[in-house]
Amino acid sequence: MVLFAPLAQASGDTPPATATATTEIAVYAQSPVAMAFAEDLAQRRGLDVQWVRQQIGAARRQPSVIRFSLPVAKAAYKNWAAYRARFIEPVRLRAGQRFWEANRDTLERAEREFGVPASLIVGVIGVETIYGQHTGNYRVIDALATLAFDFPASHPRAEARAEFFRSELEQFLSLTHRTGMDPQAVRGSYAGAMGWPQFMPSSWARYAIDYDGDSKVDLFNSQADVIGSVANYFKSYGWQTGQATHYPVTFDPTRLDKEGLLAPDILPSFSVESFSARGAVLDAEGQKHTGKLALIELQNGDPANGGSAPTYVAGTDNFYAVTRYNWSSYYAMAVIELGQTIEALVNRRP
């Protein structure tokens, strides 16, 4: 599944507990490392120490979570066409139309108040959970504790990742204590992402909002809260109202510096003038762009083995904002195109 909002880079000052250290642990009440963390968390957050020990102690180690957290071997070539087909497909399109039509007024309000297009909000929710159909079956407390205290040491960034998940476990317990949610009952992804928009606990704390006016935030049952929270997330990450996410781009081979254009990856780094000077050719709308641009490359398999040439677009700061939800240009394009396709279908209906 597509994961969750961007993972913060952790300082990694504290060495993580490795899988070797707690191999025999079934519940984290048996882990001195976990219990010491619980006591420290309670003191720093002003929470009842017995409550925190009880919650973390009841968390169960999940071997499948450990397996899923290991890096997947990278293919020599990615395939945008295949990736796109996973998300721009009949089930999501039908569910997306129903979601849009059921929430048209709320989507229009969010677009008006936050400046974030309804199509982008709809695209994210569709890619993440098919509009609430697949929000995850792991107990969040189990997933976060497993990744906090048993993150696999073989991972190249094990220390930083374990630190990140300890921080998310802390955020989760603070959130559930503050809101009255039962920490043992909340379910989400294997990485601890929750609700229709798959917010990590830190993102829930920072960006989730009450958008239906009932004085609580519910990303599991309130579609209005989901819509408002996704819009608020993008606005907080610098979404610029009215700016395109990307423009078509072709190349002038006589002055093309593709390596230089691709060097900054998805971070917009070139003015229109410097972009063009390196051999990128924009259409009329792209030439009017006043901000920075990035050359986005989407591979379509190995051209030497049945694949086709890569797809290229000129990404704007708004394209970069979409990647703050999931750090992938393929993800961003899938979200954008799913939402735009659903919008076209909804508007085509009589």
CSV table of C-alpha atoms in Angstrom, one decimal:
chain,number,residue,atom,x,y,z
A,1,MET,CA,0.0,0.0,0.0
A,2,VAL,CA,1.0,3.6,-0.3
A,3,LEU,CA,2.3,4.6,3.1
A,4,PHE,CA,1.7,7.8,4.9
A,5,ALA,CA,2.6,11.4,5.4
A,6,PRO,CA,6.3,12.2,5.2
A,7,LEU,CA,8.5,10.6,7.8
A,8,ALA,CA,10.5,13.2,9.8
A,9,GLN,CA,14.2,12.8,9.9
A,10,ALA,CA,15.2,11.7,13.4
A,11,SER,CA,18.4,12.7,15.2
A,12,GLY,CA,19.2,9.2,16.2
A,13,ASP,CA,21.0,10.3,19.3
A,14,THR,CA,19.7,7.2,21.3
A,15,PRO,CA,20.7,3.8,19.9
A,16,PRO,CA,17.6,1.8,19.0
A,17,ALA,CA,16.7,-1.5,20.7
A,18,THR,CA,17.4,-4.1,18.0
A,19,ALA,CA,15.5,-7.2,17.0
A,20,THR,CA,18.3,-9.3,18.6
A,21,ALA,CA,17.7,-7.6,22.0
A,22,THR,CA,14.1,-8.6,22.3
A,23,THR,CA,13.7,-11.6,20.0
A,24,GLU,CA,11.8,-13.6,22.6
A,25,ILE,CA,9.5,-10.8,23.7
A,26,ALA,CA,5.8,-11.3,23.1
A,27,VAL,CA,4.5,-8.2,24.9
A,28,TYR,CA,6.5,-5.2,25.7
A,29,ALA,CA,5.9,-5.4,29.4
A,30,GLN,CA,8.7,-7.9,29.2
A,31,SER,CA,11.1,-5.4,27.7
A,32,PRO,CA,13.2,-3.3,30.1
A,33,VAL,CA,14.0,-0.9,27.3
A,34,ALA,CA,10.3,-0.3,26.6
A,35,MET,CA,9.4,0.1,30.2
A,36,ALA,CA,12.3,2.6,30.7
A,37,PHE,CA,11.0,4.5,27.7
A,38,ALA,CA,7.5,4.5,29.1
A,39,GLU,CA,8.6,6.0,32.4
A,40,ASP,CA,10.7,8.7,30.6
A,41,LEU,CA,7.7,9.5,28.3
A,42,ALA,CA,5.3,9.8,31.2
A,43,GLN,CA,7.6,12.2,33.1
A,44,ARG,CA,8.3,14.4,30.0
A,45,ARG,CA,4.6,14.5,29.0
A,46,GLY,CA,3.1,14.8,32.4
A,47,LEU,CA,1.2,11.5,32.0
A,48,ASP,CA,0.4,8.9,34.7
A,49,VAL,CA,3.3,6.5,34.6
A,50,GLN,CA,1.2,3.5,35.4
A,51,TRP,CA,-1.1,4.3,32.5
A,52,VAL,CA,1.8,4.7,30.1
A,53,ARG,CA,3.5,1.5,31.3
A,54,GLN,CA,0.2,-0.4,30.9
A,55,GLN,CA,-0.4,0.8,27.4
A,56,ILE,CA,3.1,0.1,26.1
A,57,GLY,CA,3.4,-3.0,28.1
A,58,ALA,CA,0.3,-4.5,26.5
A,59,ALA,CA,1.7,-3.8,23.0
A,60,ARG,CA,2.5,-7.0,21.1
A,61,ARG,CA,5.6,-7.6,19.0
A,62,GLN,CA,4.5,-8.1,15.4
A,63,PRO,CA,7.1,-10.0,13.2
A,64,SER,CA,5.3,-9.1,10.0
A,65,VAL,CA,5.7,-5.4,10.8
A,66,ILE,CA,9.5,-6.0,11.1
A,67,ARG,CA,9.5,-7.8,7.7
A,68,PHE,CA,7.5,-5.0,6.0
A,69,SER,CA,9.9,-2.3,7.4
A,70,LEU,CA,12.9,-3.8,5.6
A,71,PRO,CA,13.9,-2.1,2.3
A,72,VAL,CA,12.6,-3.8,-0.9
A,73,ALA,CA,15.2,-4.6,-3.5
A,74,LYS,CA,15.1,-1.7,-6.0
A,75,ALA,CA,14.2,-2.6,-9.6
A,76,ALA,CA,16.7,-1.4,-12.3
A,77,TYR,CA,13.8,0.5,-13.9
A,78,LYS,CA,10.6,1.8,-12.4
A,79,ASN,CA,7.4,1.7,-14.4
A,80,TRP,CA,5.1,4.7,-14.2
A,81,ALA,CA,2.5,3.1,-16.5
A,82,ALA,CA,2.2,0.1,-14.3
A,83,TYR,CA,2.2,2.2,-11.1
A,84,ARG,CA,-0.5,4.5,-12.5
A,85,ALA,CA,-2.7,1.5,-13.4
A,86,ARG,CA,-2.8,0.5,-9.7
A,87,PHE,CA,-4.6,3.7,-8.8
A,88,ILE,CA,-6.4,5.0,-11.9
A,89,GLU,CA,-8.7,2.0,-12.1
A,90,PRO,CA,-12.5,1.3,-11.9
A,91,VAL,CA,-12.8,0.5,-8.2
A,92,ARG,CA,-11.2,3.8,-7.1
A,93,LEU,CA,-12.9,5.8,-9.8
A,94,ARG,CA,-16.4,4.6,-8.8
A,95,ALA,CA,-15.7,5.1,-5.1
A,96,GLY,CA,-14.2,8.5,-5.8
A,97,GLN,CA,-17.2,9.7,-7.7
A,98,ARG,CA,-19.5,8.6,-4.9
A,99,PHE,CA,-17.2,10.3,-2.3
A,100,TRP,CA,-17.1,13.6,-4.4
A,101,GLU,CA,-20.9,13.7,-4.9
A,102,ALA,CA,-21.6,12.9,-1.2
A,103,ASN,CA,-19.2,15.6,0.0
A,104,ARG,CA,-19.5,18.2,-2.8
A,105,ASP,CA,-20.3,21.1,-0.5
A,106,THR,CA,-17.5,20.3,2.0
A,107,LEU,CA,-15.0,19.9,-0.8
A,108,GLU,CA,-16.0,23.3,-2.3
A,109,ARG,CA,-15.7,24.9,1.2
A,110,ALA,CA,-12.2,23.4,1.7
A,111,GLU,CA,-11.1,24.5,-1.7
A,112,ARG,CA,-12.4,28.0,-1.0
A,113,GLU,CA,-10.9,28.3,2.5
A,114,PHE,CA,-7.5,26.6,1.9
A,115,GLY,CA,-7.0,27.1,-1.8
A,116,VAL,CA,-6.4,23.4,-2.3
A,117,PRO,CA,-8.2,21.9,-5.2
A,118,ALA,CA,-11.0,19.4,-4.4
A,119,SER,CA,-9.4,17.0,-7.0
A,120,LEU,CA,-6.2,16.9,-5.0
A,121,ILE,CA,-8.0,16.1,-1.8
A,122,VAL,CA,-10.1,13.4,-3.5
A,123,GLY,CA,-7.0,12.0,-5.1
A,124,VAL,CA,-5.0,11.6,-1.9
A,125,ILE,CA,-7.9,9.9,0.0
A,126,GLY,CA,-8.4,7.5,-3.0
A,127,VAL,CA,-4.8,6.5,-3.3
A,128,GLU,CA,-4.3,6.1,0.5
A,129,THR,CA,-7.4,4.1,1.5
A,130,ILE,CA,-9.9,3.9,-1.4
A,131,TYR,CA,-12.1,6.3,0.5
A,132,GLY,CA,-11.9,4.5,3.8
A,133,GLN,CA,-12.2,0.9,2.5
A,134,HIS,CA,-8.6,0.0,3.6
A,135,THR,CA,-7.4,1.9,6.6
A,136,GLY,CA,-5.3,-0.9,8.1
A,137,ASN,CA,-5.8,-3.9,10.4
A,138,TYR,CA,-2.8,-3.5,12.8
A,139,ARG,CA,-3.3,-2.2,16.3
A,140,VAL,CA,-1.4,1.0,16.1
A,141,ILE,CA,0.1,0.5,19.5
A,142,ASP,CA,1.6,-2.9,18.3
A,143,ALA,CA,2.9,-1.4,15.1
A,144,LEU,CA,4.6,1.6,16.7
A,145,ALA,CA,6.0,-0.3,19.6
A,146,THR,CA,7.4,-3.0,17.3
A,147,LEU,CA,9.1,-0.4,15.1
A,148,ALA,CA,10.2,1.7,18.1
A,149,PHE,CA,11.9,-1.2,20.0
A,150,ASP,CA,12.5,-3.9,17.4
A,151,PHE,CA,13.3,-2.0,14.3
A,152,PRO,CA,15.5,-4.4,12.2
A,153,ALA,CA,19.2,-3.6,12.8
A,154,SER,CA,20.0,-4.7,9.2
A,155,HIS,CA,18.2,-1.6,7.8
A,156,PRO,CA,20.7,1.0,6.6
A,157,ARG,CA,19.0,3.7,8.6
A,158,ALA,CA,17.9,1.6,11.6
A,159,GLU,CA,18.9,4.0,14.3
A,160,ALA,CA,17.1,7.0,12.7
A,161,ARG,CA,14.0,5.0,11.9
A,162,ALA,CA,13.7,3.5,15.4
A,163,GLU,CA,14.1,7.0,16.8
A,164,PHE,CA,11.3,8.3,14.5
A,165,PHE,CA,8.9,5.5,15.6
A,166,ARG,CA,9.7,6.1,19.3
A,167,SER,CA,8.7,9.7,18.6
A,168,GLU,CA,5.5,8.6,16.9
A,169,LEU,CA,4.7,6.2,19.7
A,170,GLU,CA,5.0,9.1,22.1
A,171,GLN,CA,2.7,11.3,19.9
A,172,PHE,CA,0.2,8.4,19.7
A,173,LEU,CA,-0.1,8.0,23.4
A,174,SER,CA,-0.3,11.7,24.0
A,175,LEU,CA,-3.0,12.0,21.3
A,176,THR,CA,-5.1,9.1,22.7
A,177,HIS,CA,-4.8,10.4,26.2
A,178,ARG,CA,-5.9,13.9,25.2
A,179,THR,CA,-8.8,12.8,23.0
A,180,GLY,CA,-10.0,9.8,25.0
A,181,MET,CA,-9.4,7.3,22.3
A,182,ASP,CA,-8.5,3.8,23.5
A,183,PRO,CA,-4.9,3.2,22.6
A,184,GLN,CA,-5.5,-0.6,22.5
A,185,ALA,CA,-8.3,-0.3,20.0
A,186,VAL,CA,-7.1,2.1,17.3
A,187,ARG,CA,-6.1,0.3,14.1
A,188,GLY,CA,-4.1,1.4,11.2
A,189,SER,CA,-1.3,0.5,8.8
A,190,TYR,CA,1.8,-1.6,9.7
A,191,ALA,CA,3.7,1.7,10.1
A,192,GLY,CA,1.1,3.2,12.4
A,193,ALA,CA,-0.7,5.5,9.9
A,194,MET,CA,-4.4,6.1,10.8
A,195,GLY,CA,-7.8,6.9,9.3
A,196,TRP,CA,-8.9,7.7,5.8
A,197,PRO,CA,-6.0,10.0,5.1
A,198,GLN,CA,-3.4,7.7,6.8
A,199,PHE,CA,-2.0,10.3,9.1
A,200,MET,CA,0.9,9.4,11.4
A,201,PRO,CA,0.3,10.4,15.0
A,202,SER,CA,2.5,13.5,14.6
A,203,SER,CA,0.6,14.6,11.5
A,204,TRP,CA,-2.7,14.0,13.3
A,205,ALA,CA,-1.5,16.2,16.1
A,206,ARG,CA,-0.2,19.0,13.8
A,207,TYR,CA,-2.6,19.1,10.9
A,208,ALA,CA,-5.9,17.3,11.7
A,209,ILE,CA,-8.8,19.6,12.3
A,210,ASP,CA,-12.4,19.6,13.3
A,211,TYR,CA,-14.1,20.5,10.0
A,212,ASP,CA,-17.7,19.3,10.8
A,213,GLY,CA,-18.1,21.5,13.9
A,214,ASP,CA,-18.7,18.8,16.5
A,215,SER,CA,-15.7,19.8,18.7
A,216,LYS,CA,-13.6,16.7,18.0
A,217,VAL,CA,-11.3,15.5,15.3
A,218,ASP,CA,-12.3,12.1,13.8
A,219,LEU,CA,-10.3,10.8,10.8
A,220,PHE,CA,-12.0,7.5,10.9
A,221,ASN,CA,-15.7,8.4,10.8
A,222,SER,CA,-16.0,12.1,9.8
A,223,GLN,CA,-15.5,12.7,6.1
A,224,ALA,CA,-15.6,16.4,6.7
A,225,ASP,CA,-12.7,16.2,9.2
A,226,VAL,CA,-10.8,14.1,6.6
A,227,ILE,CA,-11.3,16.6,3.9
A,228,GLY,CA,-10.4,19.6,6.0
A,229,SER,CA,-7.4,17.9,7.5
A,230,VAL,CA,-6.0,16.9,4.1
A,231,ALA,CA,-6.5,20.4,2.8
A,232,ASN,CA,-4.9,21.9,6.0
A,233,TYR,CA,-1.9,19.5,5.5
A,234,PHE,CA,-1.2,20.7,2.0
A,235,LYS,CA,-1.7,24.4,2.9
A,236,SER,CA,0.7,23.9,5.8
A,237,TYR,CA,3.3,22.5,3.4
A,238,GLY,CA,3.2,25.5,1.2
A,239,TRP,CA,0.4,24.9,-1.3
A,240,GLN,CA,0.1,28.0,-3.5
A,241,THR,CA,-3.5,28.7,-4.6
A,242,GLY,CA,-3.9,28.8,-8.4
A,243,GLN,CA,-0.5,27.4,-9.3
A,244,ALA,CA,-0.3,24.3,-11.5
A,245,THR,CA,1.4,21.2,-10.2
A,246,HIS,CA,3.3,20.6,-13.4
A,247,TYR,CA,3.6,21.5,-17.1
A,248,PRO,CA,4.4,19.4,-20.2
A,249,VAL,CA,8.0,19.5,-21.2
A,250,THR,CA,10.0,18.4,-24.3
A,251,PHE,CA,13.7,18.8,-25.1
A,252,ASP,CA,15.9,20.7,-27.5
A,253,PRO,CA,18.6,18.1,-28.2
A,254,THR,CA,21.0,20.8,-29.4
A,255,ARG,CA,21.4,22.3,-25.9
A,256,LEU,CA,20.1,19.6,-23.7
A,257,ASP,CA,21.7,19.1,-20.3
A,258,LYS,CA,19.4,16.4,-18.9
A,259,GLU,CA,21.9,15.3,-16.2
A,260,GLY,CA,22.0,18.8,-14.9
A,261,LEU,CA,18.2,19.2,-15.0
A,262,LEU,CA,17.7,16.0,-13.1
A,263,ALA,CA,20.4,16.6,-10.5
A,264,PRO,CA,18.1,18.4,-7.9
A,265,ASP,CA,15.6,15.6,-8.3
A,266,ILE,CA,12.1,16.7,-7.4
A,267,LEU,CA,13.1,19.9,-5.6
A,268,PRO,CA,12.2,23.0,-7.8
A,269,SER,CA,15.5,24.7,-8.5
A,270,PHE,CA,15.3,26.3,-11.9
A,271,SER,CA,13.8,29.5,-13.1
A,272,VAL,CA,12.0,29.3,-16.4
A,273,GLU,CA,15.0,31.0,-18.0
A,274,SER,CA,17.6,28.6,-16.6
A,275,PHE,CA,15.3,25.6,-17.2
A,276,SER,CA,15.0,26.6,-20.9
A,277,ALA,CA,18.8,27.3,-21.1
A,278,ARG,CA,19.5,23.7,-20.3
A,279,GLY,CA,17.4,22.5,-23.2
A,280,ALA,CA,13.9,22.0,-21.6
A,281,VAL,CA,11.1,23.3,-23.8
A,282,LEU,CA,7.9,24.5,-22.0
A,283,ASP,CA,4.5,25.1,-23.5
A,284,ALA,CA,2.9,28.6,-23.5
A,285,GLU,CA,1.5,28.2,-20.0
A,286,GLY,CA,4.7,26.9,-18.6
A,287,GLN,CA,6.7,29.8,-20.0
A,288,LYS,CA,4.5,32.2,-17.9
A,289,HIS,CA,5.4,30.4,-14.7
A,290,THR,CA,7.0,32.7,-12.2
A,291,GLY,CA,8.4,30.3,-9.7
A,292,LYS,CA,11.0,27.5,-9.7
A,293,LEU,CA,10.7,24.3,-11.6
A,294,ALA,CA,12.1,20.7,-11.4
A,295,LEU,CA,12.5,18.2,-14.2
A,296,ILE,CA,10.4,15.1,-13.1
A,297,GLU,CA,11.4,11.8,-14.7
A,298,LEU,CA,8.9,8.9,-14.6
A,299,GLN,CA,10.4,5.8,-16.0
A,300,ASN,CA,8.3,3.4,-18.0
A,301,GLY,CA,10.3,0.2,-17.7
A,302,ASP,CA,13.5,-0.7,-19.5
A,303,PRO,CA,13.3,0.6,-23.1
A,304,ALA,CA,15.6,-2.2,-24.2
A,305,ASN,CA,13.3,-4.9,-22.8
A,306,GLY,CA,9.8,-4.0,-23.8
A,307,GLY,CA,9.5,-0.7,-21.9
A,308,SER,CA,9.1,2.7,-23.3
A,309,ALA,CA,10.9,6.0,-23.0
A,310,PRO,CA,10.4,7.9,-19.7
A,311,THR,CA,7.7,10.4,-19.2
A,312,TYR,CA,8.9,13.9,-18.3
A,313,VAL,CA,7.0,16.9,-16.8
A,314,ALA,CA,8.1,20.2,-15.3
A,315,GLY,CA,7.2,20.1,-11.6
A,316,THR,CA,6.3,23.3,-9.7
A,317,ASP,CA,6.4,24.1,-5.9
A,318,ASN,CA,2.9,22.7,-5.8
A,319,PHE,CA,4.1,19.3,-7.2
A,320,TYR,CA,6.7,19.4,-4.5
A,321,ALA,CA,4.0,20.1,-1.9
A,322,VAL,CA,2.2,16.9,-3.0
A,323,THR,CA,5.4,14.9,-2.5
A,324,ARG,CA,5.4,16.0,1.2
A,325,TYR,CA,2.6,13.6,1.7
A,326,ASN,CA,4.7,10.7,0.3
A,327,TRP,CA,8.2,11.4,-0.9
A,328,SER,CA,7.7,10.0,-4.4
A,329,SER,CA,7.1,11.7,-7.8
A,330,TYR,CA,5.2,8.6,-8.9
A,331,TYR,CA,2.9,8.9,-5.9
A,332,ALA,CA,2.3,12.6,-6.5
A,333,MET,CA,1.4,12.0,-10.2
A,334,ALA,CA,-1.0,9.2,-9.2
A,335,VAL,CA,-2.7,11.4,-6.7
A,336,ILE,CA,-3.0,14.3,-9.2
A,337,GLU,CA,-4.2,12.2,-12.1
A,338,LEU,CA,-6.7,10.1,-10.0
A,339,GLY,CA,-8.3,13.3,-8.6
A,340,GLN,CA,-8.4,15.0,-12.0
A,341,THR,CA,-9.9,11.9,-13.6
A,342,ILE,CA,-12.6,11.7,-11.0
A,343,GLU,CA,-13.4,15.4,-11.3
A,344,ALA,CA,-13.9,14.9,-15.1
A,345,LEU,CA,-16.2,12.0,-14.5
A,346,VAL,CA,-18.3,13.9,-11.9
A,347,ASN,CA,-18.6,17.0,-14.1
A,348,ARG,CA,-19.6,14.9,-17.1
A,349,ARG,CA,-22.6,13.5,-15.3
A,350,PRO,CA,-25.9,15.1,-16.2
